[in-house]
CSV table of C-alpha atoms in Angstrom, one decimal:
chain,number,residue,atom,x,y,z
A,1028,MET,CA,0.0,0.0,0.0
A,1029,GLU,CA,1.3,3.5,-0.8
A,1030,THR,CA,2.4,5.5,2.2
A,1031,GLN,CA,2.7,9.1,2.8
A,1032,ALA,CA,5.5,10.9,4.7
A,1033,LEU,CA,4.4,13.5,7.3
A,1034,ARG,CA,6.5,16.1,9.0
A,1035,LEU,CA,5.9,16.2,12.8
A,1036,ARG,CA,6.1,19.7,14.3
A,1037,TYR,CA,5.2,19.2,18.0
A,1038,PRO,CA,2.3,21.6,18.3
A,1039,PHE,CA,0.9,20.2,21.6
A,1040,THR,CA,1.5,21.1,25.2
A,1041,LEU,CA,3.5,18.9,27.5
A,1042,SER,CA,1.9,17.6,30.7
A,1043,PRO,CA,2.9,19.4,33.9
A,1044,LEU,CA,5.5,16.7,34.7
A,1045,TYR,CA,7.6,17.8,31.6
A,1046,ARG,CA,6.5,21.4,31.1
A,1047,SER,CA,9.3,22.8,33.3
A,1048,LEU,CA,12.0,20.8,31.7
A,1049,SER,CA,14.4,22.5,29.3
A,1050,THR,CA,14.1,21.5,25.7
A,1051,LYS,CA,16.6,21.1,22.9
A,1052,PRO,CA,16.4,23.2,19.7
A,1053,HIS,CA,13.5,22.2,17.6
A,1054,THR,CA,13.8,18.8,16.0
A,1055,SER,CA,11.6,17.4,13.2
A,1056,ILE,CA,10.9,13.7,12.8
A,1057,SER,CA,9.5,12.0,9.8
A,1058,PHE,CA,7.6,8.8,9.9
A,1059,LYS,CA,5.3,6.8,7.7
A,1060,LEU,CA,1.5,6.8,8.2
A,1061,GLU,CA,-0.8,4.7,6.0
A,1062,ALA,CA,-2.7,7.0,3.7
A,1063,THR,CA,-6.0,5.4,2.9
A,1064,ASN,CA,-7.7,8.4,1.4
A,1065,SER,CA,-5.7,9.0,-1.8
A,1066,ASN,CA,-7.4,8.2,-5.1
A,1067,ASN,CA,-4.9,5.4,-5.8
A,1068,ASN,CA,-5.4,3.8,-2.4
A,1069,LYS,CA,-9.2,4.0,-2.8
A,1070,ALA,CA,-8.9,2.3,-6.1
A,1071,SER,CA,-6.9,-0.5,-4.7
A,1072,PHE,CA,-8.6,-0.8,-1.3
A,1073,ASN,CA,-9.5,-4.4,-0.6
A,1074,GLU,CA,-12.6,-4.4,1.6
A,1075,ALA,CA,-12.6,-8.2,2.1
A,1076,ALA,CA,-9.0,-8.3,3.1
A,1077,PHE,CA,-9.4,-5.4,5.5
A,1078,GLU,CA,-12.5,-6.9,7.2
A,1079,ALA,CA,-10.9,-10.3,7.4
A,1080,GLU,CA,-7.9,-8.8,9.2
A,1081,ARG,CA,-10.1,-6.7,11.5
A,1082,LEU,CA,-12.1,-9.8,12.5
A,1083,THR,CA,-9.0,-11.8,13.1
A,1084,LEU,CA,-7.4,-9.2,15.3
A,1085,ASP,CA,-10.7,-8.6,17.1
A,1086,ALA,CA,-10.9,-12.4,17.9
A,1087,GLU,CA,-7.3,-12.5,19.0
A,1088,ALA,CA,-7.8,-9.5,21.3
A,1089,ARG,CA,-11.0,-10.9,22.9
A,1090,ARG,CA,-9.2,-14.2,23.5
A,1091,ALA,CA,-6.3,-12.3,25.2
A,1092,MET,CA,-8.8,-10.4,27.4
A,1093,ALA,CA,-10.4,-13.7,28.4
A,1094,VAL,CA,-7.0,-15.0,29.5
A,1095,GLU,CA,-6.4,-11.8,31.5
A,1096,GLU,CA,-9.9,-12.2,33.1
A,1097,GLU,CA,-9.1,-15.8,34.1
A,1098,LYS,CA,-5.7,-14.8,35.4
A,1099,SER,CA,-7.1,-12.0,37.6
A,1100,SER,CA,-9.4,-14.5,39.3
A,1101,MET,CA,-6.5,-16.8,40.2
A,1102,GLN,CA,-4.1,-14.3,41.8
A,1103,ASP,CA,-4.0,-11.1,43.8
A,1104,ASP,CA,-4.7,-8.8,40.9
A,1105,PRO,CA,-5.5,-5.2,41.9
A,1106,LYS,CA,-7.7,-4.9,38.8
A,1107,ALA,CA,-9.7,-8.1,39.6
A,1108,TRP,CA,-12.6,-6.0,40.8
A,1109,LYS,CA,-13.0,-4.5,37.3
A,1110,TRP,CA,-13.4,-7.9,35.7
A,1111,VAL,CA,-16.0,-8.9,38.3
A,1112,ILE,CA,-18.2,-6.0,37.3
A,1113,ARG,CA,-17.6,-6.4,33.6
A,1114,LYS,CA,-18.5,-10.1,33.7
A,1115,ARG,CA,-21.7,-9.3,35.7
A,1116,ILE,CA,-22.8,-6.8,33.1
A,1117,TRP,CA,-21.9,-9.0,30.1
A,1118,ASP,CA,-23.7,-12.0,31.6
A,1119,LEU,CA,-26.7,-9.8,32.5
A,1120,MET,CA,-27.0,-8.5,28.9
A,1121,GLU,CA,-26.7,-11.9,27.3
A,1122,GLY,CA,-29.1,-13.6,29.8
A,1123,ASN,CA,-31.8,-11.0,29.4
A,1124,ASN,CA,-31.3,-10.5,25.6
A,1125,PHE,CA,-30.4,-6.9,26.1
A,1126,ALA,CA,-27.5,-7.6,23.7
A,1127,GLN,CA,-27.4,-7.1,19.9
A,1128,ASN,CA,-24.8,-8.5,17.4
A,1129,PRO,CA,-22.0,-8.9,17.5
A,1130,ARG,CA,-22.6,-11.6,20.2
A,1131,PRO,CA,-21.6,-12.8,22.6
A,1132,VAL,CA,-20.9,-9.3,24.0
A,1133,HIS,CA,-18.2,-10.6,26.4
A,1134,HIS,CA,-14.9,-8.8,26.1
A,1135,ARG,CA,-16.5,-6.1,23.9
A,1136,ILE,CA,-18.0,-2.7,24.3
A,1137,PRO,CA,-21.5,-4.4,24.3
A,1138,ASN,CA,-23.9,-3.5,21.5
A,1139,PHE,CA,-27.3,-3.1,23.2
A,1140,VAL,CA,-31.0,-3.0,22.4
A,1141,GLY,CA,-32.0,0.6,22.0
A,1142,ALA,CA,-28.7,2.0,20.9
A,1143,SER,CA,-30.4,4.1,18.3
A,1144,LEU,CA,-32.7,5.6,21.0
A,1145,ALA,CA,-29.8,6.5,23.2
A,1146,ALA,CA,-28.1,8.1,20.2
A,1147,ASP,CA,-31.2,10.2,19.5
A,1148,LYS,CA,-31.2,11.4,23.1
A,1149,MET,CA,-27.5,12.4,22.6
A,1150,ARG,CA,-28.4,14.2,19.4
A,1151,ALA,CA,-30.9,16.4,21.4
A,1152,LEU,CA,-28.2,17.6,23.8
A,1153,ASP,CA,-27.1,21.2,23.3
A,1154,VAL,CA,-23.5,20.2,23.5
A,1155,PHE,CA,-24.0,17.7,20.6
A,1156,ARG,CA,-26.0,20.2,18.5
A,1157,ASP,CA,-23.3,22.9,19.0
A,1158,ALA,CA,-20.4,20.6,18.3
A,1159,GLN,CA,-18.5,21.0,15.0
A,1160,CYS,CA,-16.1,18.1,15.6
A,1161,VAL,CA,-17.1,14.9,17.5
A,1162,LYS,CA,-14.7,12.1,18.4
A,1163,VAL,CA,-16.6,8.8,18.6
A,1164,ASN,CA,-15.2,5.4,19.4
A,1165,PRO,CA,-15.4,2.7,16.6
A,1166,ASP,CA,-17.5,0.2,18.5
A,1167,SER,CA,-20.9,-1.2,17.3
A,1168,PRO,CA,-23.2,0.5,19.9
A,1169,GLN,CA,-21.9,3.9,18.9
A,1170,LYS,CA,-22.5,3.4,15.2
A,1171,PRO,CA,-25.8,5.4,15.4
A,1172,VAL,CA,-23.9,8.3,17.0
A,1173,ARG,CA,-21.4,8.2,14.1
A,1174,PHE,CA,-24.2,8.2,11.6
A,1175,LEU,CA,-26.0,11.2,13.3
A,1176,THR,CA,-22.7,13.1,13.5
A,1177,LEU,CA,-22.2,12.8,9.7
A,1178,SER,CA,-25.9,13.3,8.9
A,1179,ASP,CA,-25.9,16.5,10.9
A,1180,GLY,CA,-22.9,17.9,8.8
A,1181,LYS,CA,-20.4,17.6,11.6
A,1182,LYS,CA,-16.7,16.4,11.4
A,1183,LEU,CA,-16.3,12.9,12.7
A,1184,LEU,CA,-13.0,11.9,14.3
A,1185,THR,CA,-12.7,8.2,15.0
A,1186,PRO,CA,-9.7,6.1,16.0
A,1187,GLN,CA,-8.6,3.3,13.8
A,1188,PRO,CA,-9.5,0.1,15.6
A,1189,ARG,CA,-7.0,-0.6,18.4
A,1190,LEU,CA,-4.8,2.0,16.7
A,1191,ARG,CA,-3.3,-0.9,14.7
A,1192,THR,CA,-2.7,0.8,11.4
A,1193,GLY,CA,-2.3,4.4,12.4
A,1194,PHE,CA,-4.0,6.9,14.6
A,1195,PHE,CA,-7.2,8.7,13.9
A,1196,SER,CA,-9.2,9.3,10.8
A,1197,VAL,CA,-11.3,12.4,10.0
A,1198,ILE,CA,-14.5,12.1,7.9
A,1199,GLU,CA,-16.5,15.1,6.8
A,1200,SER,CA,-20.0,14.9,5.4
A,1201,ASN,CA,-18.9,16.8,2.2
A,1202,MET,CA,-16.6,13.8,1.5
A,1203,LEU,CA,-19.7,11.6,1.2
A,1204,THR,CA,-22.9,11.1,-0.7
A,1205,SER,CA,-26.2,10.2,0.9
A,1206,GLY,CA,-25.6,6.7,-0.1
A,1207,THR,CA,-22.2,6.3,1.5
A,1208,ILE,CA,-22.8,7.9,4.9
A,1209,LYS,CA,-24.0,4.6,6.4
A,1210,GLU,CA,-20.9,2.8,5.1
A,1211,ALA,CA,-18.6,5.5,6.4
A,1212,CYS,CA,-19.8,4.7,9.9
A,1213,THR,CA,-18.2,1.2,9.7
A,1214,SER,CA,-14.5,0.2,10.1
A,1215,VAL,CA,-14.3,-0.5,6.4
A,1216,GLY,CA,-15.9,2.8,5.5
A,1217,VAL,CA,-13.5,4.7,7.7
A,1218,ALA,CA,-10.6,3.1,5.9
A,1219,LYS,CA,-12.2,3.9,2.5
A,1220,TYR,CA,-13.4,7.4,3.1
A,1221,GLY,CA,-11.5,8.8,6.1
A,1222,ARG,CA,-8.5,11.1,6.0
A,1223,PRO,CA,-5.8,9.7,8.3
A,1224,ILE,CA,-4.2,12.4,10.5
A,1225,GLY,CA,-1.0,12.5,12.5
A,1226,LEU,CA,0.0,13.9,15.8
A,1227,ASP,CA,0.7,17.3,14.3
A,1228,GLU,CA,-2.9,17.8,13.0
A,1229,LYS,CA,-4.4,21.1,14.0
A,1230,ILE,CA,-7.8,20.0,15.2
A,1231,LYS,CA,-10.3,21.0,17.9
A,1232,VAL,CA,-12.6,18.3,19.3
A,1233,ASP,CA,-15.8,19.7,20.8
A,1234,LEU,CA,-17.2,16.5,22.2
A,1235,ILE,CA,-16.0,13.0,23.0
A,1236,VAL,CA,-18.3,10.0,22.8
A,1237,ILE,CA,-16.9,6.9,24.5
A,1238,GLY,CA,-18.2,3.4,24.8
A,1239,SER,CA,-18.6,1.7,28.2
A,1240,VAL,CA,-19.2,-1.7,29.7
A,1241,ALA,CA,-20.4,-0.2,33.0
A,1242,VAL,CA,-20.8,3.4,34.3
A,1243,ASP,CA,-21.8,4.9,37.6
A,1244,PRO,CA,-24.4,7.7,37.2
A,1245,ASN,CA,-23.6,9.1,40.6
A,1246,THR,CA,-19.9,9.6,40.1
A,1247,GLY,CA,-19.2,9.3,36.4
A,1248,ALA,CA,-16.8,6.5,37.0
A,1249,ARG,CA,-16.6,4.2,33.9
A,1250,LEU,CA,-15.2,0.8,33.0
A,1251,GLY,CA,-14.3,-0.1,29.4
A,1252,LYS,CA,-13.6,-3.6,28.1
A,1253,GLY,CA,-10.2,-3.7,29.6
A,1254,GLU,CA,-7.7,-2.9,26.8
A,1255,GLY,CA,-7.1,0.7,27.7
A,1256,PHE,CA,-7.3,2.2,24.2
A,1257,ALA,CA,-9.9,4.8,25.2
A,1258,GLU,CA,-7.5,6.1,27.8
A,1259,LEU,CA,-4.6,6.2,25.4
A,1260,GLU,CA,-6.7,8.0,22.7
A,1261,TYR,CA,-7.8,10.6,25.3
A,1262,GLY,CA,-4.2,11.1,26.5
A,1263,MET,CA,-2.9,11.6,22.9
A,1264,LEU,CA,-5.6,14.1,22.1
A,1265,ARG,CA,-4.6,16.0,25.3
A,1266,TYR,CA,-1.0,16.1,24.1
A,1267,MET,CA,-2.2,17.5,20.7
A,1268,GLY,CA,-4.1,20.3,22.3
A,1269,ALA,CA,-7.3,19.0,20.7
A,1270,ILE,CA,-9.1,18.7,24.0
A,1271,ASP,CA,-8.8,20.0,27.6
A,1272,ASP,CA,-10.6,19.6,30.9
A,1273,SER,CA,-13.7,21.5,29.6
A,1274,THR,CA,-14.3,19.0,26.8
A,1275,LEU,CA,-17.3,16.9,27.8
A,1276,VAL,CA,-17.2,13.2,27.7
A,1277,VAL,CA,-20.5,11.4,26.9
A,1278,THR,CA,-21.3,7.7,26.8
A,1279,SER,CA,-24.3,5.7,25.5
A,1280,VAL,CA,-25.2,2.5,27.3
A,1281,HIS,CA,-28.2,0.4,28.1
A,1282,ASP,CA,-29.9,1.1,31.4
A,1283,CYS,CA,-28.7,-2.2,32.8
A,1284,GLN,CA,-25.1,-1.0,32.4
A,1285,LEU,CA,-25.7,1.6,35.1
A,1286,VAL,CA,-24.0,0.5,38.3
A,1287,ASP,CA,-23.3,1.8,41.8
A,1288,ASP,CA,-20.3,-0.3,42.9
A,1289,ILE,CA,-17.3,1.2,41.0
A,1290,PRO,CA,-15.0,2.3,43.8
A,1291,VAL,CA,-13.7,5.7,42.8
A,1292,GLU,CA,-10.7,5.3,45.2
A,1293,LYS,CA,-9.5,2.4,43.1
A,1294,LEU,CA,-9.6,4.1,39.8
A,1295,LEU,CA,-6.2,4.8,38.1
A,1296,ILE,CA,-4.9,8.2,37.2
A,1297,HIS,CA,-5.5,7.5,33.5
A,1298,ASP,CA,-9.1,6.3,33.8
A,1299,VAL,CA,-11.5,8.6,31.9
A,1300,PRO,CA,-14.7,9.7,33.7
A,1301,VAL,CA,-17.9,10.6,31.9
A,1302,ASP,CA,-19.9,13.8,32.2
A,1303,ILE,CA,-23.1,12.7,30.5
A,1304,ILE,CA,-24.8,9.3,30.2
A,1305,CYS,CA,-27.4,8.6,27.5
A,1306,THR,CA,-29.5,5.5,27.7
A,1307,PRO,CA,-32.6,4.5,25.7
A,1308,THR,CA,-34.8,6.0,28.4
A,1309,GLN,CA,-32.9,8.9,30.1
A,1310,VAL,CA,-30.1,11.4,30.0
A,1311,ILE,CA,-28.0,11.7,33.2
A,1312,PHE,CA,-25.6,14.5,34.0
A,1313,THR,CA,-23.1,13.0,36.4
A,1314,ASN,CA,-21.4,16.3,37.6
A,1315,THR,CA,-18.4,14.1,38.0
A,1316,SER,CA,-15.6,15.3,40.3
A,1317,ILE,CA,-13.1,12.7,39.1
A,1318,PRO,CA,-10.1,14.4,37.5
A,1319,LYS,CA,-9.7,13.9,33.8
A,1320,PRO,CA,-6.3,12.5,32.6
A,1321,GLN,CA,-3.8,15.2,31.6
A,1322,GLY,CA,-2.0,13.1,29.0
A,1323,ILE,CA,-0.1,9.8,28.6
A,1324,TYR,CA,1.2,8.5,31.9
A,1325,TRP,CA,4.4,6.8,30.6
A,1326,ASP,CA,5.3,5.4,34.0
A,1327,LYS,CA,2.1,3.3,33.9
A,1328,LEU,CA,2.6,2.0,30.4
A,1329,SER,CA,4.4,-1.3,30.0
A,1330,PRO,CA,7.1,-1.7,27.3
A,1331,GLU,CA,5.0,-4.6,25.9
A,1332,LYS,CA,1.9,-2.4,25.5
A,1333,LEU,CA,4.0,0.4,24.0
A,1334,GLY,CA,5.3,-2.2,21.5
A,1335,GLN,CA,1.8,-2.8,20.2
A,1336,ILE,CA,1.1,0.8,19.1
A,1337,ARG,CA,3.3,2.4,16.5
A,1338,ILE,CA,1.9,5.9,16.9
A,1339,LEU,CA,2.5,5.8,20.6
A,1340,ARG,CA,6.1,4.9,20.1
A,1341,GLU,CA,6.4,7.8,17.7
A,1342,LEU,CA,5.0,10.2,20.3
A,1343,LYS,CA,7.3,8.9,23.0
A,1344,ARG,CA,10.3,9.2,20.6
A,1345,ARG,CA,9.3,12.8,19.7
A,1346,ILE,CA,8.9,13.9,23.4
A,1347,GLU,CA,12.2,12.4,24.3
A,1348,LEU,CA,14.0,14.3,21.6
A,1349,GLU,CA,12.3,17.5,22.7
A,1350,ILE,CA,13.1,17.2,26.4
A,1351,GLY,CA,16.5,15.6,25.9
A,1352,LYS,CA,16.0,12.7,28.2
A,1353,LYS,CA,14.3,9.3,28.3
A,1354,LEU,CA,10.7,9.1,29.5
A,1355,PRO,CA,9.9,6.6,32.3
A,1356,THR,CA,8.3,3.3,31.4
A,1357,GLY,CA,5.9,1.2,33.4
A,1358,PRO,CA,6.5,-2.2,34.8
A,1359,SER,CA,6.9,-5.0,32.3
A,1360,GLU,CA,3.9,-7.3,31.8
A,1361,LYS,CA,3.6,-10.7,30.1
A,1362,LEU,CA,1.1,-10.4,27.4
A,1363,PRO,CA,-0.8,-13.5,26.3
A,1364,PRO,CA,0.4,-14.8,22.9
A,1365,THR,CA,-2.8,-13.8,21.3
A,1366,ALA,CA,-2.3,-10.2,22.4
A,1367,GLN,CA,0.9,-9.8,20.4
A,1368,ARG,CA,0.8,-7.6,17.3
A,1369,ASN,CA,3.1,-7.5,14.4
A,1370,ARG,CA,5.1,-4.3,14.4
A,1371,ARG,CA,4.8,-2.3,11.1
A,1372,GLY,CA,7.5,0.3,10.9
């Protein structure tokens, strides 16, 4: 596939930990980012191959998370409580047929009955109506939100699944026809019609929509499916200057995914809280007091996790060049074999 060279210029603000450190003279770094939006790439884009790879990687990741869940129940894992809540919600949704395809919903952001109704409630929010650019996760239950974002003429920012081929893609309604908007809301459609962006993109995100497995309406505490990509995406957007503390975070879930037993004191510094919850029946403003992450917390990120994500390695390399010293790394972890990814570049 043809690639495109981008020049990185470091336009973002460092987190407080590094802001006071002296920097070296400006350094530019070039790296390759897959360009799926050029005419040549569109002509040669293989939908079947892309979808087959996506499904394979998705299955591998879910098997890896199943291994992690099993391991957490057999040892003193400080994150074991998260898996207990996740499994309870997944079992509840499957047992009561609150789940929609893809099923089973275990180890996924679960697609739920009434997802379109929850999206309609989100659409009625002033913050959604006023937003010009909305970042939406790529999971199935938020597909109606992606559709409404494009249908309302907004800019859609969506991460490439598991950040496996790049970073984010931008889709604008003027790139599409009425017949292609629905396809553009899928992973294949994002690859076909989206414009890949890099870390130096000048972009302002007005609203973040995030998927959840469980969320506490009283505190805004949220649990995802356990891979941590939502937190990494949020942290990188902070570094880019695309979002700040005032950028609202919204989630859409089934009413059965509302819980009251997420211990706020056990949340990690990079866990992202939510400001608004939309369900098929109600809208909840959490008035969360949980601090939002300020960026990437490198001392919490294992070398193995870093090795999975090329764009994250590029960000780390860039910051290290700017500050003239190595960033800290988190403790090593043994990833299950199915969680390994081939490094591309």
